[in-house]
Coordinates of C-alpha atoms and ligand atoms in Angstrom, one line a residue:
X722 CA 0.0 0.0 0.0
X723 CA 1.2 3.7 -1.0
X724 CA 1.7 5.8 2.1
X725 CA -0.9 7.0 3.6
X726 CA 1.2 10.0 4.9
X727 CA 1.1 11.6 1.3
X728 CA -2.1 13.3 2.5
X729 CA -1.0 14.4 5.4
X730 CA -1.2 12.6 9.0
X731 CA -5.1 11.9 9.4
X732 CA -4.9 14.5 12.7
X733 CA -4.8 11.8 14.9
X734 CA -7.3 13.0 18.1
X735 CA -9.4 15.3 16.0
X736 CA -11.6 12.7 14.2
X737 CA -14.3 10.9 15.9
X738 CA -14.6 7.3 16.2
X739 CA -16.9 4.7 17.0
X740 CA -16.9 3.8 20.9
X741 CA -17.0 -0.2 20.3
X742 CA -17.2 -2.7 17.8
X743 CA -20.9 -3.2 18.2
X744 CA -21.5 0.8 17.4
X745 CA -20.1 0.2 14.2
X746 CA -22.7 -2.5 13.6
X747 CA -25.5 -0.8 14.0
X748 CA -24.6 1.8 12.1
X749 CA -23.6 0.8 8.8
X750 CA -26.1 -2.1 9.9
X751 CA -28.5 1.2 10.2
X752 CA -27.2 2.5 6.7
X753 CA -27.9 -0.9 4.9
X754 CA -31.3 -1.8 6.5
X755 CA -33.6 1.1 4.8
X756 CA -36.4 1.7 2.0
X757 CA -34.2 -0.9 0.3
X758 CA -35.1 -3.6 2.3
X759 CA -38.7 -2.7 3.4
X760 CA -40.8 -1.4 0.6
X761 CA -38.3 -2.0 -2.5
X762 CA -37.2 -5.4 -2.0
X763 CA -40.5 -7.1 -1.4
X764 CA -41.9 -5.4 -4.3
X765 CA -38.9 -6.6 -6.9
X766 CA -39.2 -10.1 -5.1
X767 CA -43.2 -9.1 -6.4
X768 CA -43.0 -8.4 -9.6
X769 CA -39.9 -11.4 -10.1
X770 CA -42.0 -14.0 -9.2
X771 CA -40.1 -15.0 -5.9
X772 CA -38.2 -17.5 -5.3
X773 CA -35.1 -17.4 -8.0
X774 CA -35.1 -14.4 -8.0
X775 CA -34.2 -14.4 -3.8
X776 CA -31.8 -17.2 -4.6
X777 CA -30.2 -14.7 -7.3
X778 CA -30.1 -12.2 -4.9
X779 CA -28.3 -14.0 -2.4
X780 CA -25.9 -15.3 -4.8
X781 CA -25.2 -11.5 -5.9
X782 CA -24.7 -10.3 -1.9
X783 CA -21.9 -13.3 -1.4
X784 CA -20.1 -13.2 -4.2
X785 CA -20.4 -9.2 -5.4
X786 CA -21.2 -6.5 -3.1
X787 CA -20.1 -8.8 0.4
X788 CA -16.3 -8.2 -1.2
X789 CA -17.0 -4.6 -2.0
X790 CA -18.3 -4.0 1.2
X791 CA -15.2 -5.6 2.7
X792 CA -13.3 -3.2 0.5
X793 CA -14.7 -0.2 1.0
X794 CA -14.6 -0.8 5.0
X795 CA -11.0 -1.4 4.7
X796 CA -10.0 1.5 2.8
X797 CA -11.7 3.8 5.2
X798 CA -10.3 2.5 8.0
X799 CA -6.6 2.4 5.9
X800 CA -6.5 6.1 5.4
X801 CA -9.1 7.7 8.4
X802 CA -10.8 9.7 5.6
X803 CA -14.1 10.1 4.0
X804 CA -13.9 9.0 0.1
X805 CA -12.3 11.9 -2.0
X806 CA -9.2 12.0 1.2
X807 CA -9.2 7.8 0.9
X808 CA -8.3 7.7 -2.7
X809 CA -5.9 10.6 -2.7
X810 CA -4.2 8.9 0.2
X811 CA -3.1 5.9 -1.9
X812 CA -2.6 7.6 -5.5
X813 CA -0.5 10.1 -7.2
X814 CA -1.8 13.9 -7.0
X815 CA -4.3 15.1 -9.5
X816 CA -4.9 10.8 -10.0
X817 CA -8.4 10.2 -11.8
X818 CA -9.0 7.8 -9.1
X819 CA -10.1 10.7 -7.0
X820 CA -13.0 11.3 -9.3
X821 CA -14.9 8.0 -7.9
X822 CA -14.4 9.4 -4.6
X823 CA -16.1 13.1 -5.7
X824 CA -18.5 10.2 -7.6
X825 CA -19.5 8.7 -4.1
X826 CA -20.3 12.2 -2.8
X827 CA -22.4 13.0 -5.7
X828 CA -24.7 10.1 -5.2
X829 CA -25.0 10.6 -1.5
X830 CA -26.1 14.2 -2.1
X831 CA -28.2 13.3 -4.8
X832 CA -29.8 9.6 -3.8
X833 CA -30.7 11.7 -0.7
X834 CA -32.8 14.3 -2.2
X835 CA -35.3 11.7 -3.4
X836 CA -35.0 9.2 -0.6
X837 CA -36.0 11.6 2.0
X838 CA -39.1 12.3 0.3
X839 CA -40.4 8.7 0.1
X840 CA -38.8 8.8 3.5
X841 CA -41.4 11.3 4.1
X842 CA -44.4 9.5 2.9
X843 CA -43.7 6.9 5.9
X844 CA -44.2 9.8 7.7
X845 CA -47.5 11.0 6.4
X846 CA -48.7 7.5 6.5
X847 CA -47.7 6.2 10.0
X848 CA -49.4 9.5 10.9
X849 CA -52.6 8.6 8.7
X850 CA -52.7 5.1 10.3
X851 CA -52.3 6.5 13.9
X852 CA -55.9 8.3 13.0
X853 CA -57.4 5.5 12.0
X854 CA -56.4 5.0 8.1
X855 CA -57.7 1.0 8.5
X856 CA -61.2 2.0 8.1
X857 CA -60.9 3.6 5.0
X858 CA -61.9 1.3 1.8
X859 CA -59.8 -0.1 -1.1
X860 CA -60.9 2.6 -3.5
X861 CA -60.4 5.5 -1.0
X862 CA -57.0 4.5 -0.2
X863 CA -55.8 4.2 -3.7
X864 CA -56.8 7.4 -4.0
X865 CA -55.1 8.4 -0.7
X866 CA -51.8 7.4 -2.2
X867 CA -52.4 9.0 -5.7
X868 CA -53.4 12.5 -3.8
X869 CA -50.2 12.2 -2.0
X870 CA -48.1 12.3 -4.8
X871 CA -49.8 14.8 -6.9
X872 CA -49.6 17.0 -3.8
X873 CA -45.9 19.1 -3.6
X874 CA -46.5 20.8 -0.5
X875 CA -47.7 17.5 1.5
X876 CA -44.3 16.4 -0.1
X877 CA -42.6 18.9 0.9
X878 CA -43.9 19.3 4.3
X879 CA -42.4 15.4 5.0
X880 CA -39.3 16.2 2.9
X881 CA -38.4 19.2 5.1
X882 CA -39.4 16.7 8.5
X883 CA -37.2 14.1 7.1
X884 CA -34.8 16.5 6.2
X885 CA -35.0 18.5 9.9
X886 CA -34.4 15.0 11.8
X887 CA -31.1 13.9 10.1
X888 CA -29.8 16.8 10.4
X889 CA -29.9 17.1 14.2
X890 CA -28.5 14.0 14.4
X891 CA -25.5 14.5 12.1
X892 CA -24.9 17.4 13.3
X893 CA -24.7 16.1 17.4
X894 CA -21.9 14.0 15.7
X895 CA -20.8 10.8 15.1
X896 CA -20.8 9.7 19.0
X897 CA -23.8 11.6 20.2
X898 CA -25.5 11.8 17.1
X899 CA -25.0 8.5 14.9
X900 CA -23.6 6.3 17.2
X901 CA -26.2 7.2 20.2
X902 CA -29.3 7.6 17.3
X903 CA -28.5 3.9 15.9
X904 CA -27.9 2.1 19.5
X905 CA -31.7 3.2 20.4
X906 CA -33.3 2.9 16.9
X907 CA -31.8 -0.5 15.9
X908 CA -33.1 -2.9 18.2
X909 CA -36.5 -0.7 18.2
X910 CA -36.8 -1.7 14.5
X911 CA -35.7 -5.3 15.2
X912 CA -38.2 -5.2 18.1
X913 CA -41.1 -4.1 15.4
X914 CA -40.1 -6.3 13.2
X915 CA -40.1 -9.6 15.3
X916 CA -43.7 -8.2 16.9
X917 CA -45.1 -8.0 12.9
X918 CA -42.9 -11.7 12.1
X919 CA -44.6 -13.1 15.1
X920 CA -48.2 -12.0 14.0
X921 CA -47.7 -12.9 10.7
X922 CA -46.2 -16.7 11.6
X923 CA -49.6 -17.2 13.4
X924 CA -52.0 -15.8 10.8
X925 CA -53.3 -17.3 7.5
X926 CA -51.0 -16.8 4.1
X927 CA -47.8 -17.4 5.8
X928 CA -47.3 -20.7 4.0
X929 CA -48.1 -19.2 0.7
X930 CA -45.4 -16.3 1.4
X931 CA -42.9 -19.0 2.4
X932 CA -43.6 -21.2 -0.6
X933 CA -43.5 -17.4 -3.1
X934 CA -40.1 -16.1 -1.3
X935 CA -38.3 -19.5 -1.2
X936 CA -39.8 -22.0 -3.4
X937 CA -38.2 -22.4 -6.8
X938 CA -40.5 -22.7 -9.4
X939 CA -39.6 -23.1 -13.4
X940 CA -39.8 -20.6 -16.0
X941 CA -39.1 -17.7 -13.8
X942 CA -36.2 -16.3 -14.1
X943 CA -35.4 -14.0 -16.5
X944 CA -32.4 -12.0 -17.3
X945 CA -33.2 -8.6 -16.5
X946 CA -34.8 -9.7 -13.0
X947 CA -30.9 -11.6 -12.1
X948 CA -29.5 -7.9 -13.3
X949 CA -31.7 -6.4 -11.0
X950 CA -31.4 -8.9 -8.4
X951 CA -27.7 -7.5 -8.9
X952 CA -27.9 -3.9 -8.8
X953 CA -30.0 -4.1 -5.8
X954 CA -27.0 -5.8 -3.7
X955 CA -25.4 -2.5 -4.3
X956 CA -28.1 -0.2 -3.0
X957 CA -29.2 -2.4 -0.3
X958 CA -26.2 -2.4 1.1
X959 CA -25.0 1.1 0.7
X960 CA -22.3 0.1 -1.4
X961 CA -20.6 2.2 -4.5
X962 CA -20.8 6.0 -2.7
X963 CA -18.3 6.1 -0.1
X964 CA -21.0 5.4 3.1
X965 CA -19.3 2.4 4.1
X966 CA -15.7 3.8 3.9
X967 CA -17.0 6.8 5.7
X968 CA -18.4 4.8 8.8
X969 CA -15.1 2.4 8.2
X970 CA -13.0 5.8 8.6
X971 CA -14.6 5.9 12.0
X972 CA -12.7 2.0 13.1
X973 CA -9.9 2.6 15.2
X974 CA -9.4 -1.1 16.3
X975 CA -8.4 -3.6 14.3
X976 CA -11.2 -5.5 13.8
X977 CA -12.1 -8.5 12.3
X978 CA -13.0 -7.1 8.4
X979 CA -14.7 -9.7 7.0
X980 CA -16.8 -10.9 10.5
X981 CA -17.8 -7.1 11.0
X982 CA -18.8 -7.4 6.7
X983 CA -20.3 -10.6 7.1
X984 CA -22.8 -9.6 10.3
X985 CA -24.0 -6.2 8.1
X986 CA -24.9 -7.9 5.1
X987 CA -26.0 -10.9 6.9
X988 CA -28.6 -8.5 9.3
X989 CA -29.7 -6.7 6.3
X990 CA -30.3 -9.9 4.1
X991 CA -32.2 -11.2 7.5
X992 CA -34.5 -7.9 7.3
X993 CA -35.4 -7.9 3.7
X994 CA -36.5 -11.8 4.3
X995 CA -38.6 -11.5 7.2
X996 CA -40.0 -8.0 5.4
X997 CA -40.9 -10.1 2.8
X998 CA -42.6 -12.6 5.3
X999 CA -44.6 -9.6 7.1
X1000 CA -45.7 -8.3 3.9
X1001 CA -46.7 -11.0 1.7
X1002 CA -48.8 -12.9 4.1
X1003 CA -51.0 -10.0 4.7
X1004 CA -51.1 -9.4 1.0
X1005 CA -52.3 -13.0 0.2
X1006 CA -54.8 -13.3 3.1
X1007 CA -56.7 -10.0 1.5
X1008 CA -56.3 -11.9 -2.0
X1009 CA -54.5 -9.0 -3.3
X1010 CA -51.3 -9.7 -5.9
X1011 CA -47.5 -9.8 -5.0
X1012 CA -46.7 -8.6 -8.0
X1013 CA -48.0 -4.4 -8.3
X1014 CA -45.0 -2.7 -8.3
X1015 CA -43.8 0.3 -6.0
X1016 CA -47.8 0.4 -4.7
X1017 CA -47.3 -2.7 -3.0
X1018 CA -46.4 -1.1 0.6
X1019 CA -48.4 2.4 -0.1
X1020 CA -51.4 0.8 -1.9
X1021 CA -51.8 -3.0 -1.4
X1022 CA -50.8 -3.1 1.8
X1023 CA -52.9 -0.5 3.6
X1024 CA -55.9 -1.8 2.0
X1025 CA -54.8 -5.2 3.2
X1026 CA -54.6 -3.6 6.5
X1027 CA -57.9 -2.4 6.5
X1028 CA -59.5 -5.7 6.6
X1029 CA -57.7 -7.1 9.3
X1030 CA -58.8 -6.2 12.9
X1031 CA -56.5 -4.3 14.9
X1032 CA -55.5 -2.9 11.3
X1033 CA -54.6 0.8 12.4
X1034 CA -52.6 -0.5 15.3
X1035 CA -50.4 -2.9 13.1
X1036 CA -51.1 0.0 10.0
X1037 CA -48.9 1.9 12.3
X1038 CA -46.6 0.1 13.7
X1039 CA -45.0 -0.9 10.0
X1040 CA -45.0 2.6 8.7
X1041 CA -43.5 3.9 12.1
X1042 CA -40.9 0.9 11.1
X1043 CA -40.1 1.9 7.6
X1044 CA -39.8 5.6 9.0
X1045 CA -36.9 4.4 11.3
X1046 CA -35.5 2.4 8.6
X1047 CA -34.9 5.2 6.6
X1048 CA -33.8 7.6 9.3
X1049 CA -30.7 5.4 9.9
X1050 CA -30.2 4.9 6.3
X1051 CA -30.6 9.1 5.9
X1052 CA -28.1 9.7 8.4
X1053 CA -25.4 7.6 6.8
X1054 CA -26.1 9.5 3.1
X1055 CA -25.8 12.9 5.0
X1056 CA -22.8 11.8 7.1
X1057 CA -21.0 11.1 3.6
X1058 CA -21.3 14.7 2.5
X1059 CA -20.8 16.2 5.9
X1060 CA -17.2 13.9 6.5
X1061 CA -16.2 15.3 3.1
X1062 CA -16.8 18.8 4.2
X1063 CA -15.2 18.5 7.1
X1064 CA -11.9 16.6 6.1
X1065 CA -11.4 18.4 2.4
X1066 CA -12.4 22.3 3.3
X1067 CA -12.2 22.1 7.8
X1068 CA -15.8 23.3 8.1
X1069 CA -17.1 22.3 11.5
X1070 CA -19.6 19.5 12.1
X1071 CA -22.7 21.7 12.8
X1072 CA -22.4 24.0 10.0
X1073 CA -21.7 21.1 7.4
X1074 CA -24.4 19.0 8.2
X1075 CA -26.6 22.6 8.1
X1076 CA -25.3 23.6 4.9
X1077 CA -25.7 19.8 3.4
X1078 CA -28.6 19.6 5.1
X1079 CA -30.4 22.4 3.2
X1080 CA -28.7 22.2 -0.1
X1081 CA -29.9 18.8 -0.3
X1082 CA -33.4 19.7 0.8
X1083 CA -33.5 22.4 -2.2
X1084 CA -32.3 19.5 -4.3
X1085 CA -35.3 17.5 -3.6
X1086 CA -37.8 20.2 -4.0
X1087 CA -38.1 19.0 -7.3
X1088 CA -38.7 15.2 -6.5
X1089 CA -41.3 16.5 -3.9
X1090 CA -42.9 17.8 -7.0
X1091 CA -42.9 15.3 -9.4
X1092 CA -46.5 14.2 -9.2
X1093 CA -47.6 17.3 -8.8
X1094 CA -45.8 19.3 -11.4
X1095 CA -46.2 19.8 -15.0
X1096 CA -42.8 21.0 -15.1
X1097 CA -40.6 18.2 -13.5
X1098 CA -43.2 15.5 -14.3
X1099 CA -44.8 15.6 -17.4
X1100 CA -42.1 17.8 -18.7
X1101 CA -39.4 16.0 -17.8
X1102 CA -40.9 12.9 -19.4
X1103 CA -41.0 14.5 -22.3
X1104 CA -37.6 16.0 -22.2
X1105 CA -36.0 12.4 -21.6
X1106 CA -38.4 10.5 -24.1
X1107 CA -34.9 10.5 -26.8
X1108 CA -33.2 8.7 -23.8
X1109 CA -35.5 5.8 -22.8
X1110 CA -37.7 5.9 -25.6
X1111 CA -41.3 6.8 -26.9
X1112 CA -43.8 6.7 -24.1
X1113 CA -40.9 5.6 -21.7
X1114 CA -39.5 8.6 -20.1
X1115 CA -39.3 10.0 -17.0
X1116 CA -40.2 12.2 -14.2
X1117 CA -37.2 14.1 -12.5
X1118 CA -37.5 11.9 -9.1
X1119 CA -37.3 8.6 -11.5
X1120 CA -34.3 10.0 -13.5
X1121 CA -32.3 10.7 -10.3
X1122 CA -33.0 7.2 -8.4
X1123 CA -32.5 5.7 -12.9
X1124 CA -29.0 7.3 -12.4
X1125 CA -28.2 6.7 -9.2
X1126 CA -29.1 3.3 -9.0
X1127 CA -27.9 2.0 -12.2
X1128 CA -25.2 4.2 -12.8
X1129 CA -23.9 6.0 -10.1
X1130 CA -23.4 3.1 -7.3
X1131 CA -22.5 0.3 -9.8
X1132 CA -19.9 2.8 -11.0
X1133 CA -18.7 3.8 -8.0
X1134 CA -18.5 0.1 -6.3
X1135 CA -16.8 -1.1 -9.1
X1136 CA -13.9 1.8 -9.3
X1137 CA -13.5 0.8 -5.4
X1138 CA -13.3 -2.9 -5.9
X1139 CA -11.0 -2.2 -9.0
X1140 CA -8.9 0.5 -7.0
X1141 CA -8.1 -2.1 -3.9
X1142 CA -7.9 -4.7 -6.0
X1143 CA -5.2 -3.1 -8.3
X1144 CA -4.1 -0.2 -7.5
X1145 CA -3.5 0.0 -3.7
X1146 CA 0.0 -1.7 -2.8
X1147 CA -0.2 -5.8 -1.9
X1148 CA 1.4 -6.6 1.0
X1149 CA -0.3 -3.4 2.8
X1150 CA -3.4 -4.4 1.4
X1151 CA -3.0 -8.1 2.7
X1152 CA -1.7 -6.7 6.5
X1153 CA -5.3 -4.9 6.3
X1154 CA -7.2 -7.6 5.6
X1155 CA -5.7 -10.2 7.4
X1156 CA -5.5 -7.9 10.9
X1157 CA -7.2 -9.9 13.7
X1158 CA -9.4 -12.3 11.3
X1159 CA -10.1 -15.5 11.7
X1160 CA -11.1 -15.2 8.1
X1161 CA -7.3 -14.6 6.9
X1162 CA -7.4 -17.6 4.4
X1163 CA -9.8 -16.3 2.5
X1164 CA -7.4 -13.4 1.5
X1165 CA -6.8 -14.6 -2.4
X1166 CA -10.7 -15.8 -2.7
X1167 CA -11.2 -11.8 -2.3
X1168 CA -8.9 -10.6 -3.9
X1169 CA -10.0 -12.9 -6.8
X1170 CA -13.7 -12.1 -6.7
X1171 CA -12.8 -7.8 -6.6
X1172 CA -10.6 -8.5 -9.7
X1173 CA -12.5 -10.8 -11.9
X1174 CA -15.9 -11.6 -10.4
X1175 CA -17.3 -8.0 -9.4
X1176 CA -16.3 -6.2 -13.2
X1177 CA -18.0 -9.1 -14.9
X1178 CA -21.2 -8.7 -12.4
X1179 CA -21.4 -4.9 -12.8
X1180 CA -19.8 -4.8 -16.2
X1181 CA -23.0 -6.7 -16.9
X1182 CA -25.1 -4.8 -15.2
X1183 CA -24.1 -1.6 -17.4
X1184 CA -24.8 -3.6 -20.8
X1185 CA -28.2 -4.0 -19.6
X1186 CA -28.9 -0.4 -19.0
X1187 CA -27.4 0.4 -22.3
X1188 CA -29.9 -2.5 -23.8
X1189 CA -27.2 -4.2 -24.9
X1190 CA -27.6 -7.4 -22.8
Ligands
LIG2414 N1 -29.1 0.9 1.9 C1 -30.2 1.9 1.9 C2 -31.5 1.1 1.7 O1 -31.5 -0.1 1.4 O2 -32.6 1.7 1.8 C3 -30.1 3.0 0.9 C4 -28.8 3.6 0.9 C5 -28.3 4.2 2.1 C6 -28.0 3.6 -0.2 C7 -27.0 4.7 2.1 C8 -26.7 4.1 -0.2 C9 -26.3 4.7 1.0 F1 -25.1 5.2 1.0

């Protein structure tokens, strides 16, 4: 490995760090277990038809984004710095390499402009369910969900809530703010979950969602839902924008790597499975299809609700779930920008996450109204018909999560893997892996799947969204 020291001594004293092994955990545990897991990966699993396409997924986590995320950690920890600092540490100055760390900032000022204001519908509808949304019928709540959308200043109302929370907390810091937000908020999520997994084992339909989320049935897979399967490892995980080096940059000890990897992708695998077993039983008990699309948590699920007693209770208690999902996933995207601001230009904690804060609520003011507006709705389908197509464009908050999503992580996951892989110095790199593991065998099988494995997988992944594969 180059010498760190190129870029200065990482002021040793000055930067934060997490108090124990555990606090690192739940954080990037907190990071990776969001919207991801709890409203987008039961609706892919939906629309995929189940089963091969969990399989798929599970295939993509081990052998894709579980050696990214090892990656990423590790270079964090390597240099102490958030991602622009971490690849000027170990390259020449003025190296292109930096670019995939300005890359990783990017996407976490950009994915959280839009995420925050699906973030904010949780809001608006563990609010609605609190007063009683379960009484309300099929029709009315379709409609519910349809006003919401068209509506920018209920949008932005929940956007600027959203907004408002994460910022206090990154701004308290990354002891009393993240650290102290994702000890409490953690097990209150696992706690909610296990409550809804519990009620959901005892009910009818949970055989059904079993047999849909795990059996294998023929004729199902198909090649866009294994890229998909693929590009999700990469969001659901945080991976390709510099989140997990940033929390990584926070590690003092040294850890075990690949047991600290393995626990985060193996909690946040756990929660998109039993999500998937909360959801779908509900779903098939009101006779109601798996396979809707983005409506199955806002749509199907509340009118699902709405038939069951004790609906607005249970109504609640999953939205008020998802909203804590996202927080902890909100804070890590903010953290990102704020680390950067405070290790490249020395601005203090408070002010950064203000400053971040705000810019990247303006920045969603637009997502906030794309139902609503003909300009960034209508217009901007119009405007990026060329790209996608006749009748296939779309709305500013779709192009932002299109580019993120399918560019901008892939992208930036895939310059990391290459950049550790390749770039940074062996027996350095080795030393860093193999520090207290009991996983230090495994070093080649890594090293092997960053350099061959993960450019085929996201190299794939881009002919697909270039309609080439
Ligand atoms: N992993 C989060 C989710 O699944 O909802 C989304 C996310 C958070 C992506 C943080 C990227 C990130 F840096």
């Amino acid at each position: 490995m180059r010498n760190a020291s190129a870029a200065g001594p990482a002021r040793p004293g000055r930067r934060e760090h997490w108090s124990s092994r555990l606090a690192f955990v739940l954080a990037a545990t907190g990071s990776a277990v969001g919207l991801g897991n709890i409203w987008k990966f039961p609706y892919i699993t939906g629309t995929n038809g189940g089963g091969w396409f969990v399989l798929i997924y599970l295939v993509a986590v081990l052998a894709v984004a579980l050696p990214i995320m090892v990656a990423e950690i590790l270079l964090g920890r390597a240099a102490q710095r958030s991602p622009v600092g971490a690849f000027r540490a170990y390259s020449r100055p003025g190296s292109p390499w930096l670019g995939v760390g300005w890359l990783g900032v990017a996407a976490g000022f950009v994915i959280l402009s839009y995420y925050s204001v699906v973030a904010g519908w949780t809001l608006h509808y563990a609010w609605l369910s609190l007063r009683g949304f379960g009484g309300l019928e099929a029709g009315q709540i379709r409609e519910t969900f349809a006003e919401l959308y068209a509506d920018p200043a209920l949008n932005l109302f929940w956007h600027a809530v959203f907004m408002a929370l994460t910022i206090g907390i990154v701004a308290a810091g990354v002891h009393r703010g993240v650290e102290r937000a994702t000890r409490i908020l953690m097990p209150v999520l696992l706690g909610m979950l296990l409550v809804l997994l519990v009620r959901a084992a005892g009910g009818e339909g949970f055989g059904r969602a079993l047999d849909f989320v795990f059996g294998l049935r023929a004729g199902q897979l198909t090649p866009a839902g294994v890229l998909e399967a693929l590009g999700h490892s990469f969001f659901t995980l945080s991976l390709g924008m510099g989140a997990m080096l940033t929390y990584g940059s926070y590690l003092r000890a040294r850890d075990d790597l690949v047991a600290t990897s393995v626990a985060v992708a193996g909690l946040d695998t756990a929660v998109s499975l039993m999500a998937c077993l909360v959801i779908f039983p509900i779903i098939f008990s009101a006779g109601l299809a798996p396979g809707v699309g983005p409506g199955l948590v806002f749509v199907s699920l509340p009118i699902a609700f709405g038939q069951m007693p004790g609906g607005a209770f249970w109504a609640a208690l999953f939205f008020l779930l998802l909203a804590v999902a996202a927080l902890t996933s909100t804070i890590s995207l903010l953290e990102v920008v704020v680390s950067h601001l405070m290790d490249e230009y020395r601005m203090r904690r408070r002010r950064a996450a203000l400053g971040a804060g705000l810019a990247t609520l303006l920045l969603g003011v637009p997502s906030a109204m794309s139902g609503g507006s003909a300009l960034f709705g209508a217009g901007f389908q119009r405007l990026t018909e060329p790209l996608f197509g006749a009748g296939q464009g779309k709305n500013w908050f779709d192009l932002l999560d299109y580019l993120a999503s399918n560019w901008m992580l892939p992208l930036g996951g895939l310059g990391i893997a290459l950049f550790v892989a390749w770039r940074v110095g062996g027996e350095a790199r080795e030393q860093a892996f193999k520090a207290g593991s009991r996983f230090a065998r495994l070093y080649w099988a890594w090293v092997a799947l960053l350099r061959y494995v993960v450019p085929a997988g996201v190299g794939a992944v881009f002919l697909h969204a270039i309609g080439v594969l």
